[in-house]
Coordinates of C-alpha atoms and ligand atoms in Angstrom, one line a residue:
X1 CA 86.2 16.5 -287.2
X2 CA 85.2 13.0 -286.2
X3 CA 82.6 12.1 -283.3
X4 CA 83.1 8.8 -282.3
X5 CA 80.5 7.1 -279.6
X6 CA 79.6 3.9 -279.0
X7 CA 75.9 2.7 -277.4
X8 CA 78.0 0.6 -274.5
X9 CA 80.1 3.3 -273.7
X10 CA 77.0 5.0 -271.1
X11 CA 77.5 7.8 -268.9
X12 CA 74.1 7.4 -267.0
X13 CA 70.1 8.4 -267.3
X14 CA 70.2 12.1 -266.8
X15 CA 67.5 13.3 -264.7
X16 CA 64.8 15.4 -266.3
X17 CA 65.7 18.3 -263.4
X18 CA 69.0 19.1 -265.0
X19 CA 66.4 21.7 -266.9
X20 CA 65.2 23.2 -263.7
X21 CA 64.5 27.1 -263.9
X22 CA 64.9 29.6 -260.9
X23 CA 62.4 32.4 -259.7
X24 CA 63.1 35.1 -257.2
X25 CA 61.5 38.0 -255.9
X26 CA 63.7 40.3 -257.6
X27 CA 62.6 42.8 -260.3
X28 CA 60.0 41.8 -262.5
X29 CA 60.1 38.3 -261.8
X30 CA 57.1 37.6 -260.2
X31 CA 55.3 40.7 -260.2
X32 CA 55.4 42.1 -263.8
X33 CA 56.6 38.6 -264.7
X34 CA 54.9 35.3 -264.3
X35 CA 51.8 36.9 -261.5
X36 CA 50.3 39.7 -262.9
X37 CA 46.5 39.9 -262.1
X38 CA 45.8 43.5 -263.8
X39 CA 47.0 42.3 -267.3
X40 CA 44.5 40.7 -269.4
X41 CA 46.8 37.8 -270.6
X42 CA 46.3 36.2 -267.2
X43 CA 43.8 33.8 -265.6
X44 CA 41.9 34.0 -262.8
X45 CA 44.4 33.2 -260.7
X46 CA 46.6 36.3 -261.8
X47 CA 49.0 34.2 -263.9
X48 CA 50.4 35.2 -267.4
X49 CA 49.0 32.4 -269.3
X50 CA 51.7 32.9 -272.4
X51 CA 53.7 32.4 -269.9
X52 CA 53.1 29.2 -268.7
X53 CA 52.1 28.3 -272.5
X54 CA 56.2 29.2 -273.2
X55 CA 57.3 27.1 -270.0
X56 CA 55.1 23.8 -270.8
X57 CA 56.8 24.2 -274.0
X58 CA 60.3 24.0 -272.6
X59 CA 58.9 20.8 -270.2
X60 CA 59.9 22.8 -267.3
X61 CA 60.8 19.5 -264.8
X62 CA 61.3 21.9 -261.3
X63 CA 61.3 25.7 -260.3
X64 CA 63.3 26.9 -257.8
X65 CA 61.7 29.8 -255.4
X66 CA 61.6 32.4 -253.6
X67 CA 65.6 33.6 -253.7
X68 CA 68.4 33.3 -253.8
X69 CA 69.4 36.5 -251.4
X70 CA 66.2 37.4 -250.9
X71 CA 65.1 34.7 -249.1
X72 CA 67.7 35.3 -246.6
X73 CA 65.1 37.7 -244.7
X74 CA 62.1 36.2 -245.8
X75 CA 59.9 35.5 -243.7
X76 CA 56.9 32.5 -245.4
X77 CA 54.0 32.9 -242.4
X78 CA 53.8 36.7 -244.1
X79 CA 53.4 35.2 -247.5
X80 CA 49.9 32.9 -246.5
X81 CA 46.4 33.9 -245.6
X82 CA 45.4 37.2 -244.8
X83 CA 46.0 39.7 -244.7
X84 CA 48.9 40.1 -246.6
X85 CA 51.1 42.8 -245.4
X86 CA 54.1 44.8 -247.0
X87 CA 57.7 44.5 -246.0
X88 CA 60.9 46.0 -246.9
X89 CA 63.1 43.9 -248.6
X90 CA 66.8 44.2 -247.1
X91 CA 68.3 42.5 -249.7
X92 CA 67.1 43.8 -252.7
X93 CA 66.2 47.5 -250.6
X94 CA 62.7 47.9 -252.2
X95 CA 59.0 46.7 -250.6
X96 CA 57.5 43.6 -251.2
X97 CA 53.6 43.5 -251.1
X98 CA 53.4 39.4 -250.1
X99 CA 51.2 38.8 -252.4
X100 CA 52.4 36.2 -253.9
X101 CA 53.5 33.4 -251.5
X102 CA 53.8 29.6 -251.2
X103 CA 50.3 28.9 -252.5
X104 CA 50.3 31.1 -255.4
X105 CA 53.8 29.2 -256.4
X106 CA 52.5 26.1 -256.0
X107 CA 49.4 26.5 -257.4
X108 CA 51.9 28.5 -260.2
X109 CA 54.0 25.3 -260.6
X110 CA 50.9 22.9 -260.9
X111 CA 49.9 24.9 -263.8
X112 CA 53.4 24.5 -265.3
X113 CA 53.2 21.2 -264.5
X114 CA 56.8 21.1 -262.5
X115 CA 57.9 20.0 -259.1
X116 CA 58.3 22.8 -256.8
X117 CA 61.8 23.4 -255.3
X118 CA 61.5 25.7 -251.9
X119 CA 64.7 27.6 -250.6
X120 CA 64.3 28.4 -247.2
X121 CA 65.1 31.5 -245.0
X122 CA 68.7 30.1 -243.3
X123 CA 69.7 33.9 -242.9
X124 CA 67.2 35.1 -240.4
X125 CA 65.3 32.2 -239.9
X126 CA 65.5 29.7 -237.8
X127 CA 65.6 25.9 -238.1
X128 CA 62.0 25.6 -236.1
X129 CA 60.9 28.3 -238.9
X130 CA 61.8 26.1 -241.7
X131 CA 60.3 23.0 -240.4
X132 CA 56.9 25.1 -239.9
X133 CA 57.2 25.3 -243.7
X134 CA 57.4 21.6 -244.1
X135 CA 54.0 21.3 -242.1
X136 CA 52.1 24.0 -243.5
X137 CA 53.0 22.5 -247.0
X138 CA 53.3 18.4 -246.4
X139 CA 51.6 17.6 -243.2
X140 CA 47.9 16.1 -244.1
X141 CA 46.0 17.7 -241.1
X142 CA 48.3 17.5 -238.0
X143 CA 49.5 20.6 -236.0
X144 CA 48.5 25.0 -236.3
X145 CA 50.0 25.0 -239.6
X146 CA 48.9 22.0 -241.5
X147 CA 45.2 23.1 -240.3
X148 CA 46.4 26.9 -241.6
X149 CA 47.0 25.6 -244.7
X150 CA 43.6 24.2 -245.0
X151 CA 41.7 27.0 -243.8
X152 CA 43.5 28.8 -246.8
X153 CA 41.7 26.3 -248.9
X154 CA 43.9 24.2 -249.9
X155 CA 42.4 20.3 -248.0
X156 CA 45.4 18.1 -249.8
X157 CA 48.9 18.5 -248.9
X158 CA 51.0 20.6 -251.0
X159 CA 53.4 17.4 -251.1
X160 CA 56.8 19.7 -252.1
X161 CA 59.2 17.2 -252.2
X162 CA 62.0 19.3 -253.3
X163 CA 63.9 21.8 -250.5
X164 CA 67.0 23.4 -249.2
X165 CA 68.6 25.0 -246.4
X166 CA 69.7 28.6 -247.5
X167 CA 71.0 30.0 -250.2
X168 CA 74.7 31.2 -250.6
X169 CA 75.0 32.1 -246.9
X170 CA 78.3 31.8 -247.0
X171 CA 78.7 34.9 -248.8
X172 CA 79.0 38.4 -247.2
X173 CA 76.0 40.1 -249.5
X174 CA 73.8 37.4 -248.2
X175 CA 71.7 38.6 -245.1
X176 CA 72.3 36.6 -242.0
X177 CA 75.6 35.4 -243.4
X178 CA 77.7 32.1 -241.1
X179 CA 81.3 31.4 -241.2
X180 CA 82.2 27.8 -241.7
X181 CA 81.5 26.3 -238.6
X182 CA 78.4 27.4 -237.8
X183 CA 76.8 26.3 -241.0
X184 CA 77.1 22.6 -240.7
X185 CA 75.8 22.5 -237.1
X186 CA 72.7 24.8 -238.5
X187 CA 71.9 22.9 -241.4
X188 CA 71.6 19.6 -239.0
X189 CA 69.4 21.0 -236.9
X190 CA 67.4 22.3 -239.7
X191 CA 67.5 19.4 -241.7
X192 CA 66.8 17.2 -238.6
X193 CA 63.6 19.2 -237.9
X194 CA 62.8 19.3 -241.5
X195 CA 62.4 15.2 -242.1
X196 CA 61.0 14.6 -238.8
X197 CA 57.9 16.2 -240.0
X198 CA 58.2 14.5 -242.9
X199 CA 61.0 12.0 -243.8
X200 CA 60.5 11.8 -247.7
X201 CA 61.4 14.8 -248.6
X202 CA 64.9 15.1 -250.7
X203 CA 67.0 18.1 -248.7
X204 CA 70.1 20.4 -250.2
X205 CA 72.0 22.5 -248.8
X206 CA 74.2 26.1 -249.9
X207 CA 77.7 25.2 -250.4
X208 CA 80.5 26.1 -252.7
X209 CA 83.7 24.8 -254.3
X210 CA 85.4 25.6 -251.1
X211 CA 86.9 23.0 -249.2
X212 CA 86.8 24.0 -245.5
X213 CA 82.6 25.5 -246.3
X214 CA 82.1 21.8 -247.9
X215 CA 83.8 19.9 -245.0
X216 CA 82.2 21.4 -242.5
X217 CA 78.9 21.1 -243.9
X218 CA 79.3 17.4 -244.7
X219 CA 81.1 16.4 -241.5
X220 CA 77.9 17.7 -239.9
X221 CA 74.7 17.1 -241.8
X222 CA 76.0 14.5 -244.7
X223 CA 73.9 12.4 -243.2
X224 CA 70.4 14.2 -243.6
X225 CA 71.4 15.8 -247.0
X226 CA 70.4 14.2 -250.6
X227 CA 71.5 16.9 -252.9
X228 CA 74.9 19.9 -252.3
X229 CA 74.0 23.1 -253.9
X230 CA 76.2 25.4 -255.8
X231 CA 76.0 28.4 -258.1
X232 CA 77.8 30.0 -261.0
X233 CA 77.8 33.2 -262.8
X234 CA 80.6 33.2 -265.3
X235 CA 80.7 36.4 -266.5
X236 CA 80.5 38.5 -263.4
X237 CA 79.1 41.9 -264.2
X238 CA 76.7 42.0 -261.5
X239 CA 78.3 45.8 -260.7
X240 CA 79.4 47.0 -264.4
X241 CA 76.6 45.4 -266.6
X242 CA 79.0 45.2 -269.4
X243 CA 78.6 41.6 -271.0
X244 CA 81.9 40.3 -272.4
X245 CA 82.9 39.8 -275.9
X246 CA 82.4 36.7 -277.8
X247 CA 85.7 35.3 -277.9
X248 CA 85.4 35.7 -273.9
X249 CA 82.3 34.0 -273.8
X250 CA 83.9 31.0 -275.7
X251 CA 86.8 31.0 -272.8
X252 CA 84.4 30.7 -270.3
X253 CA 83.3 27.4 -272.3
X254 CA 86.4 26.1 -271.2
X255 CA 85.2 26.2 -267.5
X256 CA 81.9 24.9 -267.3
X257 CA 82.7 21.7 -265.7
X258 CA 85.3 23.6 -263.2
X259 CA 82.9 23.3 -260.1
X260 CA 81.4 20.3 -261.0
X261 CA 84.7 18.7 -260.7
X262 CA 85.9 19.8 -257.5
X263 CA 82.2 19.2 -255.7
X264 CA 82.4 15.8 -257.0
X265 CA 86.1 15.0 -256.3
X266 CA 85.4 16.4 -252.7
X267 CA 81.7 13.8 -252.5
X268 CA 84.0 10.9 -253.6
X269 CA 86.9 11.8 -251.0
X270 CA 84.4 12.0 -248.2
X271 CA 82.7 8.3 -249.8
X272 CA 79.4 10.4 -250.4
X273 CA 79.3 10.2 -253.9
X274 CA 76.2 7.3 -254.5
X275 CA 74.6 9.3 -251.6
X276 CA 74.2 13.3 -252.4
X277 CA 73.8 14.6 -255.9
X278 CA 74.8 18.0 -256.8
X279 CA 72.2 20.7 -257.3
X280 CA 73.8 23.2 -260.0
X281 CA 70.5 25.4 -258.6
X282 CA 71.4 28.6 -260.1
X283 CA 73.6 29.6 -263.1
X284 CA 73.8 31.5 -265.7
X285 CA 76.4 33.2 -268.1
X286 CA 75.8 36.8 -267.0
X287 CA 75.6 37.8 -263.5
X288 CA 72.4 39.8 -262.7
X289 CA 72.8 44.2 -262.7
X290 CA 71.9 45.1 -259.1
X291 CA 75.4 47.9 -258.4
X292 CA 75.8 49.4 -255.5
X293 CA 72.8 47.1 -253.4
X294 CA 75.0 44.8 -251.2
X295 CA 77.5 47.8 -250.4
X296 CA 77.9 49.2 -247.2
X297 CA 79.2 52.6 -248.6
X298 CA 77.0 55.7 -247.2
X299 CA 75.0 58.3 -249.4
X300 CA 74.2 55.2 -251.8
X301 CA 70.9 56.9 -253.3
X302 CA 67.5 54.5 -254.1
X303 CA 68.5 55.5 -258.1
X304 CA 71.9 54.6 -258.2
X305 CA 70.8 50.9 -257.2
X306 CA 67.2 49.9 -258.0
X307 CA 67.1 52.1 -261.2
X308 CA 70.0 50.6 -263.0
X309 CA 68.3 47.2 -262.5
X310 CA 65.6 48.0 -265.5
X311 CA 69.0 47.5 -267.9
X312 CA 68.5 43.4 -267.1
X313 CA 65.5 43.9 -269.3
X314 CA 67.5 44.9 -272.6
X315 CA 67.0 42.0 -274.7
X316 CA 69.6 42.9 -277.2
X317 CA 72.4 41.7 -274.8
X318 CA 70.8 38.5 -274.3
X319 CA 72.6 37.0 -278.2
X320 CA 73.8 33.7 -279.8
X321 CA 76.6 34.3 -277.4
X322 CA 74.5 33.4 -274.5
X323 CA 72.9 30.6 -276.4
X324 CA 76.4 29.0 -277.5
X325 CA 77.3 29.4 -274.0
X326 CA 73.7 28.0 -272.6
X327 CA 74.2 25.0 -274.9
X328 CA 77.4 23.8 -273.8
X329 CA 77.2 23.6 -269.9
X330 CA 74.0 21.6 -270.7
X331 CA 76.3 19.7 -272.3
X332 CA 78.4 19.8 -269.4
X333 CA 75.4 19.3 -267.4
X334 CA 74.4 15.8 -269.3
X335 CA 78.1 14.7 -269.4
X336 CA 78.1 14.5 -265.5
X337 CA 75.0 13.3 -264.8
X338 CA 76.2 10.7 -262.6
X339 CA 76.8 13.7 -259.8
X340 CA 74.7 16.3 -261.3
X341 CA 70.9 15.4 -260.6
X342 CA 69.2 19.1 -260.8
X343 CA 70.3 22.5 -262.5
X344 CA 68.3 25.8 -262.7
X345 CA 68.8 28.4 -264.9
X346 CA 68.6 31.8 -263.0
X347 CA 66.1 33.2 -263.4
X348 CA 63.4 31.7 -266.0
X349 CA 61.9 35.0 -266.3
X350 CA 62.8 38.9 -267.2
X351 CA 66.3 40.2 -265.4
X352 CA 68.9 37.4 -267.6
X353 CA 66.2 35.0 -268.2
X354 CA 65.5 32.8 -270.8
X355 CA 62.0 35.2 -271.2
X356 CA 61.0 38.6 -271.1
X357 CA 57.7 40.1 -270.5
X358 CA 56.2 43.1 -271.5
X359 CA 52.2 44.2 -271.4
X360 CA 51.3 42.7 -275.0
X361 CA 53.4 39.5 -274.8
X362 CA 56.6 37.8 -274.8
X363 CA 60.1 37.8 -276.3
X364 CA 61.6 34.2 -276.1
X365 CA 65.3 34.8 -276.0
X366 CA 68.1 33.1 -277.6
X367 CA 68.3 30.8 -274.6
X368 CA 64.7 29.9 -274.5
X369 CA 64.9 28.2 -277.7
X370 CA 68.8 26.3 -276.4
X371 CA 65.9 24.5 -273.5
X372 CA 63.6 24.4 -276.3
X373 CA 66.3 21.9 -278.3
X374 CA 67.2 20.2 -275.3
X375 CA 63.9 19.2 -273.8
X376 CA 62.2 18.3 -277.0
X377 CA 64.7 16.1 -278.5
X378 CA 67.7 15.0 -276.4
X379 CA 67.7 11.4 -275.2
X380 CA 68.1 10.6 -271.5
X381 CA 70.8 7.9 -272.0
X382 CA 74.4 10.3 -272.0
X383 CA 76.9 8.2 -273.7
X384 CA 80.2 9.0 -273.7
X385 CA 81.6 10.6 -277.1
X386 CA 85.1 11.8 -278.4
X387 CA 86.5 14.1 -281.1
X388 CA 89.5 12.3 -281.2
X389 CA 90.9 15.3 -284.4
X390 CA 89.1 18.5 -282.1
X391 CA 90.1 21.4 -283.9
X392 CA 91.2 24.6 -281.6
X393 CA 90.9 28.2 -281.5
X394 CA 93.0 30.9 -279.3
X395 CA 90.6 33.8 -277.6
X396 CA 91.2 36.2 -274.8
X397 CA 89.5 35.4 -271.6
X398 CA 87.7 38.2 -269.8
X399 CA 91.0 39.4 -268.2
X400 CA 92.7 39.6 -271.7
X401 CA 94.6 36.5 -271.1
X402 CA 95.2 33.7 -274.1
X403 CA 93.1 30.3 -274.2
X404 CA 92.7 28.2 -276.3
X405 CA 89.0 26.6 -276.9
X406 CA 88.1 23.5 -278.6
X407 CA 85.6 24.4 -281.8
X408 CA 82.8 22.0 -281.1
X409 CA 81.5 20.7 -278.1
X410 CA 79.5 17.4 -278.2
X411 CA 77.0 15.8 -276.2
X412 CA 75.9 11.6 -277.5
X413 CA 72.2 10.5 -276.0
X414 CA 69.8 7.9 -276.8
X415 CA 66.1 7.3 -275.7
X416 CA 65.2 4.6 -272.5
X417 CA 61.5 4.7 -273.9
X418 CA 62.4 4.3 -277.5
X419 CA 64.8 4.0 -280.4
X420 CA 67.3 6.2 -282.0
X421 CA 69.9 8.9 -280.8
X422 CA 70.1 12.3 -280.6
X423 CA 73.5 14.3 -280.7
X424 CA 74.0 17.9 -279.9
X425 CA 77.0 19.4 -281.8
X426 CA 77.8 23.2 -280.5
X427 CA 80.0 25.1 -283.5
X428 CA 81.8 27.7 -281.7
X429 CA 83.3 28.9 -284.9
X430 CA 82.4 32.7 -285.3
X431 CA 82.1 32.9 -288.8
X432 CA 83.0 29.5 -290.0
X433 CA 80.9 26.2 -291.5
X434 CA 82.9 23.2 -289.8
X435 CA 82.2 19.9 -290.4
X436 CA 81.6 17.0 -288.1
X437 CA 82.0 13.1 -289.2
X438 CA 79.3 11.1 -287.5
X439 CA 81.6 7.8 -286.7
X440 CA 79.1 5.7 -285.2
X441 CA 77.3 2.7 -285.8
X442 CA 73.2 3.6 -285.7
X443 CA 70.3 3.4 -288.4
X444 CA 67.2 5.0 -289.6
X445 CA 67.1 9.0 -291.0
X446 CA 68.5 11.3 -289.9
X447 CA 66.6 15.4 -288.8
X448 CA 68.4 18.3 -288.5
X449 CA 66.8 21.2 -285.4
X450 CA 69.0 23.9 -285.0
X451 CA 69.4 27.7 -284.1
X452 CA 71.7 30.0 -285.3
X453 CA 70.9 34.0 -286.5
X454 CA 72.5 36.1 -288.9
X455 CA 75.8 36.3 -286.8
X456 CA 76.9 36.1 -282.8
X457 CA 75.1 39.4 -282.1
X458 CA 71.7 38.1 -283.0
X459 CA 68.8 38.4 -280.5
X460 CA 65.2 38.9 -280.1
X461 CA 63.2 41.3 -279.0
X462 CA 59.8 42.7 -279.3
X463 CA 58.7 42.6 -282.9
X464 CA 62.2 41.4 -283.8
X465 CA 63.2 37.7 -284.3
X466 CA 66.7 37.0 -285.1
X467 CA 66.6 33.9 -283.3
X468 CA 64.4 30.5 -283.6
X469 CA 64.7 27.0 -284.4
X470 CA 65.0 25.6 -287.7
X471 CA 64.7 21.9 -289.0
X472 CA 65.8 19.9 -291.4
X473 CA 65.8 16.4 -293.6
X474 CA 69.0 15.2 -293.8
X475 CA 68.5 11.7 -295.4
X476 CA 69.6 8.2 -294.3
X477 CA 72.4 7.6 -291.8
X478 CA 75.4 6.2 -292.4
X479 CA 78.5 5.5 -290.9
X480 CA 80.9 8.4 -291.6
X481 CA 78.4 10.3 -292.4
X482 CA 79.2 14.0 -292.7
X483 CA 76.9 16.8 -291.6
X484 CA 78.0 20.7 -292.1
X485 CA 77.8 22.6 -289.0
X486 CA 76.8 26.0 -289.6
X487 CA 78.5 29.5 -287.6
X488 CA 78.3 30.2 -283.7
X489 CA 75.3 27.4 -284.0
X490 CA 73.7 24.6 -281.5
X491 CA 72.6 21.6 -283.8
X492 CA 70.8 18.7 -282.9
X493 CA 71.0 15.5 -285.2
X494 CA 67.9 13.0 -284.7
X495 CA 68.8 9.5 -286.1
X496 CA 66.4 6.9 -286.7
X497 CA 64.2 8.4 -283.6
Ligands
AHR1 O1 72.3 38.3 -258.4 C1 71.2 37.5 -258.1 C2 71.6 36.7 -257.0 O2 72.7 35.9 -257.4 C3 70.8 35.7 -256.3 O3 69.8 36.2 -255.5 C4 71.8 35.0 -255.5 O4 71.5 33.7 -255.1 C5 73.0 35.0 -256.4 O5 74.2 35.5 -255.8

């Protein structure tokens, strides 16, 4: 199969956010994840240190925090100072001790060395609590809550330039839930007290692929808004915990750029398009395995939906499945980087994330190492590429209906700070070697990195790597150059970098 691509045919400079990571209070995220002062991995902070030894790894750009639902009922003034005191969590049912709060994330994201991204509380909150937040992390010294900041011992503004008004409160699981309507009116008012304490920041807020939600929202706070936030689960087993099949997973590859589409044809209908960006700011392939939590069904007991919750932590689901699939909507991702400015992959750690925790270490999982590829050695430039002879396979979707799936799926960059290219090439192929023709004019030799495993099952866990990345010298480049793709893998070809 031929790639053809040429260096004038340019998509656009990605942004370095579109590999964002999320965090919520939710499991053993935080606690148990990434903050856990009685272990002796972590600093003196309480931080896992292998953990922010994995993320600097990955380049981590921005982290998303603290939900997703839970921020719904939130509340940030318990989360500072002291003391700290316990709440129960109505969105996730279970208690939540505070103790880690908006200092101990940014202080957290310094040490990762990303830009923190705050979600704030549009379910039970108010717009006047949300603009507190603002102060107490931007303002220098002005006003109760810059001066609380600083008597928490932190003298320089926390700067975060990064925020958004609510999270998926359009949806009836979310606390504090608005009809279309009321959410545009809310987010101005939020937003409008937001950048009046401090007019730099860059704002989002929750939306959808839904016209009416979208409309609304725009019609009213378009104005005040830099970024439109939408989500994505594909493979939605958030009651059932029962991951679909490979030949599913490649279906859902068909729909990766779905919502992407329909965001931005709604932006460019309204004339926004130059002005917001969209904010993929949480995705993933698998839904997270919380049953029975957002139901309103009486006699639910605490076991039947915190317990089944620990089954998140099962690395052997997490395979080259997930990695095939993670590779190819940051494909996706890059190939729309005109509209799509930030993406973060929910969540970065334990539940379905890209790392898993336990008392002695770490597992990386399959999809660790797909960021791993990407942030090392993808170029920023996206060029546009085609397969012009893309050969096909037929799978059943998750609902046992035909599709057919193209085999490879291709994604063309080059460096602004330097020279060479860098082409991913995913092989869907279950069990077959394909090979790709490299029909392009470029120079210099060429390196293999790629990750594979033994077959589409492959995973790691603790004490057992299936997965990691390889590398390999593949000689000088030529035009029509062939390189052999191996099964279910994500390649990335360096040439003359
Ligand atoms: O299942 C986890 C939840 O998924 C997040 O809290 C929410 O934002 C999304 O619906």
């Amino acid at each position: 199969m031929k790639i053809v691509t040429s260096a004038v045919d340019v998509i656009g400079k990605r942004s370095p956010m579109l590999y964002g990571q999320f965090i919520e209070h939710f499991h053993r995220q935080i606690y148990g994840g990434i903050y856990d002062p009685q272990n002796s991995l972590s600093d003196e902070e309480g931080f896992r240190k292998d953990v922010l030894e994995a993320l600097r790894a990955i380049h981590v750009p921005i982290v998303r925090w603290p939900g997703g639902c839970f921020v719904s009922s939130y509340h940030w003034k318990d989360g500072v100072g002291q003391p700290r005191v316990p709440y129960f969590d109505k969105a996730w049912r279970v208690e939540e001790s505070n103790e880690f709060g908006t200092d101990e994330f940014v202080s957290w994201c310094r040490k990762v060395g990303c830009e923190p991204y705050i979600c704030t509380n549009a379910g039970t909150g108010t717009a006047e609590e949300m603009s507190d937040w603002v102060e107490y992390c931007n303002l220098p010294v002005e006003g109760k809550f810059a001066r609380m900041r600083i008597q928490n011992g932190h003298e320089a503004p926390f700067c975060v330039k990064y925020w958004s008004v609510g999270n998926e409160n359009y949806g009836g699981h979310e606390i504090g839930a608005k009809p279309a309507g009321e959410w545009g009116r809310l987010v101005l008012e939020s937003a409008k007290m937001m950048k009046r304490v401090d007019p730099t920041i860059e704002l989002s807020a929750a939306a959808l692929t839904d016209l009416d939600w979208n409309i609304d929202l725009l019609r009213h706070s378009g104005q005040f808004l830099n970024w439109i936030s939408i989500h994505q689960y594909w493979d939605q087993i958030h009651e059932t915990n029962q991951p679909s099949d490979y030949p599913a997973v490649l279906a859902f590859t068909n729909h990766t750029e779905d919502a992407i589409r329909k965001v931005k044809g709604l932006l460019m209908a309204m004339g926004l398009e130059n002005r917001i960006r969209i904010a993929f700011d949480e995705w993933n392939l698998k839904e997270w395995y919380h049953p029975k939590v957002h139901t309103i069904e009486q006699g639910v007991t605490k076991e039947e939906y915190v317990t089944p919750r620990d089954q998140n932590d099962d690395n052997a689901i997490y395979t080259m499945g997930d990695a095939i699939f993670t590779a190819c909507f940051l494909n996706a991702l890059n190939r729309n980087c005109d509209i799509v400015g930030m993406a973060n992959f929910a969540p970065v750690i334990n539940t379905r994330g890209c790392i898993f925790t336990h008392p002695e270490g770490l597992v990386l999982r399959s999809t660790y190492h797909v960021f791993y590829l990407y942030t090392n050695y993808m170029g920023d430039i996206v060029q546009r590429a085609v397969c012009p002879d893309m050969e096909r396979c037929t799978v059943r979707n998750h609902r046992g209906v035909e599709e057919t799936v193209d085999l490879l799926d291709i994604c063309v960059t080059k460096f602004s700070d330097g020279p060479g290219m860098a082409v991913a090439v995913v092989n869907k192929s279950p069990e077959h070697f394909e090979e790709a023709e490299l029909d392009f004019e470029a120079g210099g030799a060429v390196k293999g990195y790629y990750i594979c495993g033994e077959s589409v099952s492959s995973y790691n866990d603790i004490a057992h790597t299936e997965v990691f990345v390889q590398e390999e010298e593949l000689g000088e480049f030529a035009k029509g150059m062939t390189v052999r793709l191996r099964p279910h893998s994500v390649e990335i070809f360096r040439i003359g970098c």
